[in-house]
Short mmCIF file of N, CA and C in Angstrom, two decimals:
data_model
loop_
_atom_site.label_atom_id
_atom_site.label_comp_id
_atom_site.label_asym_id
_atom_site.label_seq_id
_atom_site.Cartn_x
_atom_site.Cartn_y
_atom_site.Cartn_z
N MET A 1 1.05 -1.41 -0.05
CA MET A 1 -0.04 0.20 0.11
C MET A 1 0.99 1.15 -0.16
N SER A 2 0.73 2.45 -0.57
CA SER A 2 0.97 3.60 -0.80
C SER A 2 0.40 4.91 -0.44
N ALA A 3 -0.04 5.35 -1.61
CA ALA A 3 -0.99 6.34 -1.48
C ALA A 3 -2.55 5.67 -1.21
N VAL A 4 -3.60 6.63 -1.24
CA VAL A 4 -4.62 6.01 -0.63
C VAL A 4 -6.28 7.14 -0.87
N ASP A 5 -7.09 6.02 -1.62
CA ASP A 5 -8.08 6.75 -1.47
C ASP A 5 -9.40 6.33 -1.06
N PHE A 6 -9.87 7.18 -0.21
CA PHE A 6 -11.11 7.18 0.79
C PHE A 6 -12.54 7.29 0.26
N THR A 7 -12.29 7.76 -1.41
CA THR A 7 -13.26 8.62 -2.36
C THR A 7 -15.00 7.62 -1.67
N ILE A 8 -16.29 8.21 -1.47
CA ILE A 8 -17.36 7.36 -1.05
C ILE A 8 -18.21 8.40 -2.04
N ASP A 9 -18.97 7.40 -2.61
CA ASP A 9 -19.94 7.99 -3.73
C ASP A 9 -21.51 7.76 -2.86
N VAL A 10 -21.84 8.76 -2.04
CA VAL A 10 -23.35 8.59 -1.39
C VAL A 10 -24.52 8.48 -2.37
N GLY A 11 -24.40 9.13 -2.97
CA GLY A 11 -25.66 8.52 -4.11
C GLY A 11 -25.77 7.31 -4.36
N GLN A 12 -24.30 6.59 -4.70
CA GLN A 12 -24.66 5.00 -5.08
C GLN A 12 -24.73 4.20 -3.61
N ARG A 13 -24.30 4.65 -2.61
CA ARG A 13 -24.87 3.99 -1.60
C ARG A 13 -26.22 4.04 -0.87
N LEU A 14 -26.68 5.05 -1.30
CA LEU A 14 -28.02 5.67 -0.62
C LEU A 14 -29.07 5.32 -1.73
N GLY A 15 -28.57 4.99 -3.04
CA GLY A 15 -29.36 4.16 -3.93
C GLY A 15 -30.16 5.47 -4.57
N PHE A 16 -29.27 6.44 -4.74
CA PHE A 16 -29.91 7.86 -5.91
C PHE A 16 -29.25 8.10 -7.12
N VAL A 17 -29.77 8.95 -7.85
CA VAL A 17 -28.90 9.67 -9.00
C VAL A 17 -29.08 10.97 -9.03
N PRO A 18 -28.52 11.92 -8.59
CA PRO A 18 -28.58 13.39 -8.24
C PRO A 18 -29.15 13.53 -9.24
N SER A 19 -28.46 13.88 -10.68
CA SER A 19 -29.32 14.40 -11.67
C SER A 19 -31.04 14.05 -12.10
N THR A 20 -31.72 13.27 -10.89
CA THR A 20 -32.81 12.81 -11.31
C THR A 20 -33.96 13.68 -10.44
N LEU A 21 -32.74 14.30 -9.32
CA LEU A 21 -33.19 15.26 -8.45
C LEU A 21 -33.89 16.43 -8.89
N ALA A 22 -34.73 17.33 -7.78
CA ALA A 22 -35.18 18.77 -8.22
C ALA A 22 -34.23 19.82 -7.46
N PRO A 23 -33.82 20.67 -8.09
CA PRO A 23 -32.94 21.62 -7.95
C PRO A 23 -32.72 22.05 -6.43
N ALA A 24 -33.93 21.95 -5.96
CA ALA A 24 -33.72 22.37 -4.52
C ALA A 24 -33.16 21.18 -3.68
N VAL A 25 -33.96 20.07 -4.38
CA VAL A 25 -33.09 18.93 -2.95
C VAL A 25 -31.86 18.50 -3.89
N ARG A 26 -30.99 18.58 -4.79
CA ARG A 26 -29.54 18.86 -4.86
C ARG A 26 -28.98 20.10 -4.16
N SER A 27 -29.73 21.33 -4.17
CA SER A 27 -28.79 21.80 -3.36
C SER A 27 -28.86 21.57 -2.33
N GLU A 28 -29.68 21.14 -1.06
CA GLU A 28 -29.49 20.64 0.08
C GLU A 28 -28.82 19.82 0.32
N ILE A 29 -28.84 18.51 -0.49
CA ILE A 29 -27.94 17.67 -0.57
C ILE A 29 -26.08 18.09 -0.26
N ALA A 30 -26.21 19.19 -1.68
CA ALA A 30 -24.80 19.92 -1.84
C ALA A 30 -24.40 20.11 -0.68
N ASP A 31 -25.22 21.47 0.04
CA ASP A 31 -24.80 21.73 1.62
C ASP A 31 -24.30 20.81 2.51
N VAL A 32 -25.44 19.33 2.75
CA VAL A 32 -24.44 18.54 3.40
C VAL A 32 -23.56 17.68 3.27
N MET A 33 -23.19 17.54 1.60
CA MET A 33 -22.03 17.21 1.36
C MET A 33 -20.54 18.23 1.66
N ASP A 34 -20.99 19.39 1.37
CA ASP A 34 -19.65 20.28 1.62
C ASP A 34 -19.58 20.44 3.06
N ALA A 35 -20.50 19.90 4.08
CA ALA A 35 -20.33 20.13 5.53
C ALA A 35 -19.47 18.98 5.96
N TYR A 36 -20.07 17.55 5.04
CA TYR A 36 -19.41 16.52 5.28
C TYR A 36 -18.10 16.66 4.52
N ALA A 37 -17.31 17.15 3.89
CA ALA A 37 -16.18 17.42 3.34
C ALA A 37 -15.28 18.01 4.46
N ASP A 38 -15.88 19.33 4.80
CA ASP A 38 -15.13 20.13 5.89
C ASP A 38 -14.95 19.34 7.08
N ASP A 39 -15.79 18.32 7.45
CA ASP A 39 -15.59 17.89 8.35
C ASP A 39 -14.58 16.76 8.54
N VAL A 40 -14.16 16.04 7.95
CA VAL A 40 -13.17 15.18 7.46
C VAL A 40 -12.12 16.16 7.27
N GLU A 41 -12.06 17.38 6.66
CA GLU A 41 -10.63 17.82 6.36
C GLU A 41 -10.44 18.48 7.52
N THR A 42 -10.99 18.71 8.67
CA THR A 42 -10.79 19.43 10.14
C THR A 42 -10.36 17.81 10.31
N PHE A 43 -10.49 16.94 10.25
CA PHE A 43 -10.35 16.08 10.93
C PHE A 43 -8.91 15.66 10.65
N VAL A 44 -8.65 15.81 9.25
CA VAL A 44 -7.36 15.22 8.88
C VAL A 44 -6.03 16.58 9.19
N PHE A 45 -6.76 17.70 9.00
CA PHE A 45 -5.67 18.43 9.55
C PHE A 45 -5.36 18.82 11.17
N SER A 46 -6.59 18.22 12.25
CA SER A 46 -6.04 18.59 13.33
C SER A 46 -5.33 16.86 13.98
N ASP A 47 -5.36 15.96 12.84
CA ASP A 47 -5.21 14.67 13.49
C ASP A 47 -3.81 13.63 12.90
N TRP A 48 -3.71 14.32 11.57
CA TRP A 48 -2.45 13.83 11.19
C TRP A 48 -0.86 14.22 11.37
N PRO A 49 -0.19 13.12 11.88
CA PRO A 49 0.93 13.27 12.58
C PRO A 49 1.89 14.42 11.17
N VAL A 50 2.67 15.43 11.83
CA VAL A 50 3.47 15.96 10.58
C VAL A 50 5.10 16.16 11.32
N ASP A 51 5.85 15.61 10.44
CA ASP A 51 7.12 15.78 10.34
C ASP A 51 7.83 16.77 9.17
N THR A 52 7.24 16.51 7.94
CA THR A 52 7.87 17.43 7.11
C THR A 52 6.65 18.21 6.70
N GLY A 53 5.64 17.73 6.90
CA GLY A 53 4.17 18.24 5.85
C GLY A 53 4.37 17.79 4.78
N ARG A 54 4.83 17.05 4.09
CA ARG A 54 4.95 16.95 2.76
C ARG A 54 3.27 15.88 2.62
N SER A 55 3.22 15.34 3.27
CA SER A 55 1.53 14.54 3.54
C SER A 55 0.72 15.16 3.77
N LEU A 56 0.77 15.55 4.60
CA LEU A 56 -0.34 16.87 5.18
C LEU A 56 -0.99 17.51 4.09
N ARG A 57 -0.04 18.13 3.36
CA ARG A 57 -0.38 18.90 2.63
C ARG A 57 -0.84 18.50 1.10
N ALA A 58 -0.56 17.28 1.30
CA ALA A 58 -0.97 16.22 -0.40
C ALA A 58 -2.41 15.67 -0.55
N TRP A 59 -2.96 15.86 1.31
CA TRP A 59 -4.27 15.76 1.23
C TRP A 59 -5.36 16.35 -0.14
N THR A 60 -6.58 15.80 -0.84
CA THR A 60 -7.23 16.03 -1.55
C THR A 60 -8.51 16.01 -1.04
N ILE A 61 -9.51 16.82 -0.70
CA ILE A 61 -10.71 16.40 0.11
C ILE A 61 -11.90 17.67 -0.73
N TYR A 62 -12.53 16.71 -1.19
CA TYR A 62 -13.41 18.03 -1.92
C TYR A 62 -14.92 17.15 -2.24
N THR A 63 -16.30 17.74 -2.75
CA THR A 63 -17.15 16.97 -3.43
C THR A 63 -17.36 17.11 -4.64
N ASP A 64 -18.29 16.25 -5.14
CA ASP A 64 -18.48 16.02 -6.65
C ASP A 64 -19.70 15.66 -7.02
N GLY A 65 -20.49 16.75 -6.76
CA GLY A 65 -21.93 15.71 -6.42
C GLY A 65 -22.39 15.54 -5.38
N ALA A 66 -22.40 13.96 -5.47
CA ALA A 66 -23.15 13.04 -4.13
C ALA A 66 -21.82 12.63 -3.67
N VAL A 67 -20.42 12.92 -4.41
CA VAL A 67 -19.23 11.87 -3.87
C VAL A 67 -18.09 13.04 -3.29
N LEU A 68 -17.72 12.63 -2.37
CA LEU A 68 -17.19 12.74 -1.50
C LEU A 68 -15.41 11.90 -2.04
N VAL A 69 -14.68 12.90 -2.05
CA VAL A 69 -13.36 12.62 -2.66
C VAL A 69 -12.35 13.11 -1.18
N VAL A 70 -11.68 11.72 -1.21
CA VAL A 70 -10.38 11.91 0.08
C VAL A 70 -9.33 11.30 -0.39
N ARG A 71 -8.12 11.42 -1.09
CA ARG A 71 -7.38 10.83 -1.59
C ARG A 71 -5.76 11.85 -0.95
N ASN A 72 -5.06 11.13 -0.92
CA ASN A 72 -3.67 11.37 -0.87
C ASN A 72 -2.58 10.59 -1.60
N ALA A 73 -1.64 11.15 -2.48
CA ALA A 73 -1.02 10.49 -3.29
C ALA A 73 0.33 10.05 -3.11
N VAL A 74 0.74 10.50 -1.95
CA VAL A 74 2.42 10.69 -1.34
C VAL A 74 2.61 8.75 -1.02
N GLU A 75 3.62 8.55 -1.72
CA GLU A 75 4.02 7.50 -1.98
C GLU A 75 3.98 6.38 -0.29
N TYR A 76 4.21 7.19 0.38
CA TYR A 76 4.57 6.62 2.06
C TYR A 76 3.43 7.04 2.75
N VAL A 77 2.22 7.59 2.34
CA VAL A 77 1.15 8.08 2.93
C VAL A 77 0.38 6.92 4.40
N SER A 78 0.23 5.64 3.26
CA SER A 78 -0.50 4.75 4.25
C SER A 78 0.48 3.74 5.34
N TRP A 79 1.92 4.05 5.12
CA TRP A 79 3.10 3.96 6.37
C TRP A 79 2.91 4.70 7.01
N VAL A 80 2.32 6.09 7.73
CA VAL A 80 2.93 6.95 8.59
C VAL A 80 2.01 6.32 9.56
N ASN A 81 2.90 6.11 10.58
CA ASN A 81 2.69 5.70 11.98
C ASN A 81 2.30 4.25 11.66
N GLN A 82 2.65 3.18 11.12
CA GLN A 82 2.55 2.01 10.62
C GLN A 82 1.08 2.16 10.08
N GLY A 83 0.30 2.95 9.67
CA GLY A 83 -0.48 2.82 8.90
C GLY A 83 -1.92 3.27 9.72
N GLU A 84 -1.61 3.59 10.89
CA GLU A 84 -2.80 3.63 12.09
C GLU A 84 -3.06 5.40 11.59
N SER A 85 -2.36 6.00 11.21
CA SER A 85 -3.10 7.43 10.88
C SER A 85 -3.92 7.43 9.66
N ALA A 86 -3.68 6.48 8.90
CA ALA A 86 -4.83 6.60 7.56
C ALA A 86 -5.60 6.02 8.06
N ASP A 87 -5.80 4.74 8.42
CA ASP A 87 -6.61 3.92 9.53
C ASP A 87 -7.86 5.26 9.78
N ARG A 88 -7.01 5.90 10.70
CA ARG A 88 -7.88 6.78 11.53
C ARG A 88 -9.07 7.45 10.35
N ILE A 89 -7.91 7.96 9.49
CA ILE A 89 -8.91 8.72 8.35
C ILE A 89 -9.86 8.35 7.71
N GLU A 90 -9.94 7.09 7.46
CA GLU A 90 -10.73 6.27 6.78
C GLU A 90 -11.68 6.16 7.46
N LEU A 91 -11.74 5.56 8.68
CA LEU A 91 -12.57 5.20 9.87
C LEU A 91 -13.44 6.63 10.13
N GLU A 92 -12.96 7.64 10.22
CA GLU A 92 -13.49 9.20 9.96
C GLU A 92 -14.56 9.29 8.78
N VAL A 93 -13.70 9.04 7.65
CA VAL A 93 -15.01 9.09 6.67
C VAL A 93 -15.94 8.32 6.41
N GLU A 94 -16.02 6.73 7.29
CA GLU A 94 -17.16 6.33 7.17
C GLU A 94 -18.22 6.61 8.61
N ARG A 95 -17.44 7.26 9.48
CA ARG A 95 -18.09 7.84 10.45
C ARG A 95 -18.98 9.26 9.99
N GLY A 96 -18.58 9.47 9.30
CA GLY A 96 -19.12 10.81 8.54
C GLY A 96 -20.01 10.32 7.58
N PHE A 97 -19.71 9.27 7.06
CA PHE A 97 -20.53 8.80 6.13
C PHE A 97 -22.28 8.63 6.51
N ARG A 98 -22.17 7.81 7.79
CA ARG A 98 -23.59 7.55 8.69
C ARG A 98 -24.00 8.87 9.18
N ARG A 99 -23.40 9.86 9.32
CA ARG A 99 -23.85 10.81 10.06
C ARG A 99 -25.10 11.64 8.95
N PHE A 100 -23.88 12.28 7.90
CA PHE A 100 -24.25 12.54 7.14
C PHE A 100 -25.35 12.18 6.09
N GLY A 101 -24.67 10.73 5.79
CA GLY A 101 -25.65 9.93 4.92
C GLY A 101 -26.71 9.98 5.40
N GLY A 102 -27.23 10.01 6.87
CA GLY A 102 -28.67 9.78 7.32
C GLY A 102 -29.32 11.12 7.33
N GLU A 103 -28.82 12.11 7.41
CA GLU A 103 -29.20 13.90 6.79
C GLU A 103 -29.61 13.65 5.17
N ILE A 104 -28.78 13.25 4.75
CA ILE A 104 -29.31 12.95 3.13
C ILE A 104 -30.37 12.18 3.05
N SER A 105 -30.50 11.11 3.93
CA SER A 105 -31.62 10.37 3.86
C SER A 105 -32.84 10.84 3.66
N GLN A 106 -32.67 11.60 4.93
CA GLN A 106 -34.19 12.46 5.65
C GLN A 106 -34.66 13.47 4.56
N ILE A 107 -33.41 14.14 4.18
CA ILE A 107 -34.34 15.22 2.73
C ILE A 107 -34.27 14.41 1.52
N LEU A 108 -33.82 12.97 1.04
CA LEU A 108 -34.67 12.24 0.25
C LEU A 108 -36.22 11.60 0.79
N GLU A 109 -36.22 11.21 1.80
CA GLU A 109 -37.62 11.00 2.43
C GLU A 109 -38.42 12.05 2.54
N ALA A 110 -38.13 13.38 2.58
CA ALA A 110 -38.91 14.58 2.50
C ALA A 110 -39.42 15.12 1.40
N ALA A 111 -38.84 14.55 0.33
CA ALA A 111 -38.71 15.30 -1.43
C ALA A 111 -39.66 14.07 -1.61
N GLU A 112 -39.64 13.13 -1.18
CA GLU A 112 -40.37 11.63 -2.00
C GLU A 112 -41.51 11.88 -1.08
N ARG A 113 -41.70 12.00 0.37
CA ARG A 113 -43.20 12.72 0.77
C ARG A 113 -44.37 13.81 -0.16
N GLU A 114 -42.94 14.75 -0.46
CA GLU A 114 -43.61 16.02 -1.19
C GLU A 114 -44.40 15.57 -2.27
N ARG A 115 -43.45 14.79 -3.26
CA ARG A 115 -44.02 14.17 -4.45
C ARG A 115 -45.33 13.63 -4.43
N ARG A 116 -44.96 12.63 -3.44
CA ARG A 116 -46.82 11.95 -3.23
C ARG A 116 -47.59 12.79 -2.91
N ARG A 117 -47.32 13.67 -2.10
CA ARG A 117 -48.54 14.57 -1.64
C ARG A 117 -49.02 15.09 -3.05
N ARG A 118 -48.03 15.81 -3.69
CA ARG A 118 -48.44 16.56 -5.00
C ARG A 118 -49.32 15.81 -6.09
N GLU A 119 -48.70 14.28 -5.68
CA GLU A 119 -49.52 13.33 -6.99
C GLU A 119 -50.85 13.28 -6.32
N GLN A 120 -50.86 13.18 -5.10
CA GLN A 120 -52.71 13.02 -4.58
C GLN A 120 -53.35 14.41 -5.10
N ILE A 121 -52.74 15.22 -4.76
CA ILE A 121 -53.75 16.62 -4.86
C ILE A 121 -53.64 16.41 -6.41
N ALA A 122 -52.89 16.30 -7.46
CA ALA A 122 -53.50 16.15 -8.73
C ALA A 122 -53.98 15.08 -9.20
N ARG A 123 -54.65 14.18 -8.56
CA ARG A 123 -55.72 13.42 -8.78
C ARG A 123 -56.86 13.37 -8.08
N GLN A 124 -57.19 14.86 -7.64
CA GLN A 124 -58.23 15.26 -6.80
C GLN A 124 -59.23 15.56 -8.52
N PRO A 125 -60.71 15.29 -8.54
CA PRO A 125 -61.45 15.39 -9.54
C PRO A 125 -61.23 17.07 -10.00
N ARG A 126 -61.47 16.89 -11.62
CA ARG A 126 -61.35 18.22 -12.23
C ARG A 126 -62.88 18.33 -12.24
N GLY A 127 -62.72 19.88 -12.12
CA GLY A 127 -63.93 20.76 -12.11
C GLY A 127 -64.34 20.83 -10.84
N SER A 128 -63.59 20.55 -9.87
CA SER A 128 -64.06 21.19 -8.41
C SER A 128 -63.02 22.01 -8.09
N LEU A 129 -63.94 23.43 -7.42
CA LEU A 129 -63.14 24.32 -7.29
C LEU A 129 -61.77 24.04 -6.20
N ILE A 130 -62.04 22.66 -5.68
CA ILE A 130 -61.09 22.76 -4.64
C ILE A 130 -59.81 22.16 -5.29
N GLY A 131 -60.45 21.19 -6.39
CA GLY A 131 -59.52 20.34 -6.80
C GLY A 131 -58.55 21.13 -8.07
N ASP A 132 -59.40 22.04 -8.25
CA ASP A 132 -58.53 23.20 -9.45
C ASP A 132 -57.85 23.95 -8.75
N ILE A 133 -57.71 24.31 -7.73
CA ILE A 133 -57.04 25.24 -6.89
C ILE A 133 -55.69 24.85 -6.53
N ALA A 134 -55.79 23.27 -5.76
CA ALA A 134 -54.80 22.17 -5.44
C ALA A 134 -54.25 21.87 -6.90
N ARG A 135 -54.75 21.68 -7.64
CA ARG A 135 -53.68 21.17 -8.86
C ARG A 135 -52.83 22.72 -9.14
N ALA A 136 -53.30 23.64 -9.26
CA ALA A 136 -52.60 24.80 -9.77
C ALA A 136 -51.43 25.34 -8.74
N GLU A 137 -51.75 24.67 -7.59
CA GLU A 137 -50.83 25.57 -6.49
C GLU A 137 -49.93 24.30 -6.66
N ALA A 138 -50.04 22.79 -6.91
CA ALA A 138 -49.13 21.84 -7.15
C ALA A 138 -48.25 22.49 -8.10
N ALA A 139 -49.23 22.36 -9.50
CA ALA A 139 -48.35 22.95 -10.33
C ALA A 139 -47.32 24.14 -10.45
N ARG A 140 -47.52 24.99 -9.63
CA ARG A 140 -46.69 26.07 -9.23
C ARG A 140 -45.55 25.97 -8.65
N GLN A 141 -45.82 24.68 -7.62
CA GLN A 141 -44.89 24.39 -6.64
C GLN A 141 -43.58 24.15 -7.31
N LEU A 142 -44.26 22.80 -8.38
CA LEU A 142 -43.50 22.24 -9.40
C LEU A 142 -42.26 23.04 -9.79
N LEU A 143 -43.15 24.13 -10.78
CA LEU A 143 -42.20 25.01 -11.48
C LEU A 143 -41.46 25.43 -10.69
N ILE A 144 -41.47 25.94 -9.22
CA ILE A 144 -40.63 26.49 -8.38
C ILE A 144 -39.60 25.79 -8.12
N MET A 145 -39.73 24.42 -7.93
CA MET A 145 -38.63 23.50 -7.18
C MET A 145 -37.62 23.55 -8.58
N ALA A 146 -38.40 23.12 -9.80
CA ALA A 146 -37.48 22.79 -10.77
C ALA A 146 -36.80 24.06 -11.69
N GLY A 147 -37.04 25.33 -10.41
CA GLY A 147 -36.03 26.32 -11.22
C GLY A 147 -36.54 27.17 -12.45
N VAL A 148 -37.79 26.85 -12.67
CA VAL A 148 -38.18 27.11 -14.16
C VAL A 148 -38.73 28.91 -13.92
N ALA A 149 -39.41 28.89 -12.81
CA ALA A 149 -39.80 30.16 -12.38
C ALA A 149 -40.24 30.20 -11.23
N ASP A 150 -39.65 31.57 -10.58
CA ASP A 150 -40.17 32.03 -9.35
C ASP A 150 -41.41 33.21 -9.23
N LEU A 151 -42.47 32.14 -9.05
CA LEU A 151 -43.79 33.22 -9.68
C LEU A 151 -44.26 32.66 -7.63
N PRO A 152 -44.83 34.42 -8.27
CA PRO A 152 -45.67 35.31 -6.79
C PRO A 152 -46.69 34.27 -6.70
N GLY A 153 -47.09 34.06 -5.11
CA GLY A 153 -47.78 33.64 -4.16
C GLY A 153 -49.26 34.39 -4.48
#
């Protein structure tokens, strides 16, 4: 072992494809992913042992959609502290996934509940005042969530 790659595809692990989600949902997930990356980076920079600083400076931590990239290409990085330091980083990445993956799951569940609610509203009988109003509001909200328009209320 030499370089390390602890990259996690959160979308794959949780079973969603970001491009199929509404922009508002993707934005919420992006905020959580950024917090996840920040937590991992804070841990790395506070926990990683430093002699010359070369291996510390080589950590690459960023998000790409629902993917958290955590890599270090230094040839001896997996041997620092007999591998214990890299193991701690990997454990922190997994611990973070449990925490932040849970937050993302909640976002996805809320979006699914909202989708079902809108679907139910859309099934209201046509020609009834309540059904027509509900359908119009559902259509308005869908346009706003899709980023097509910011319509007045």
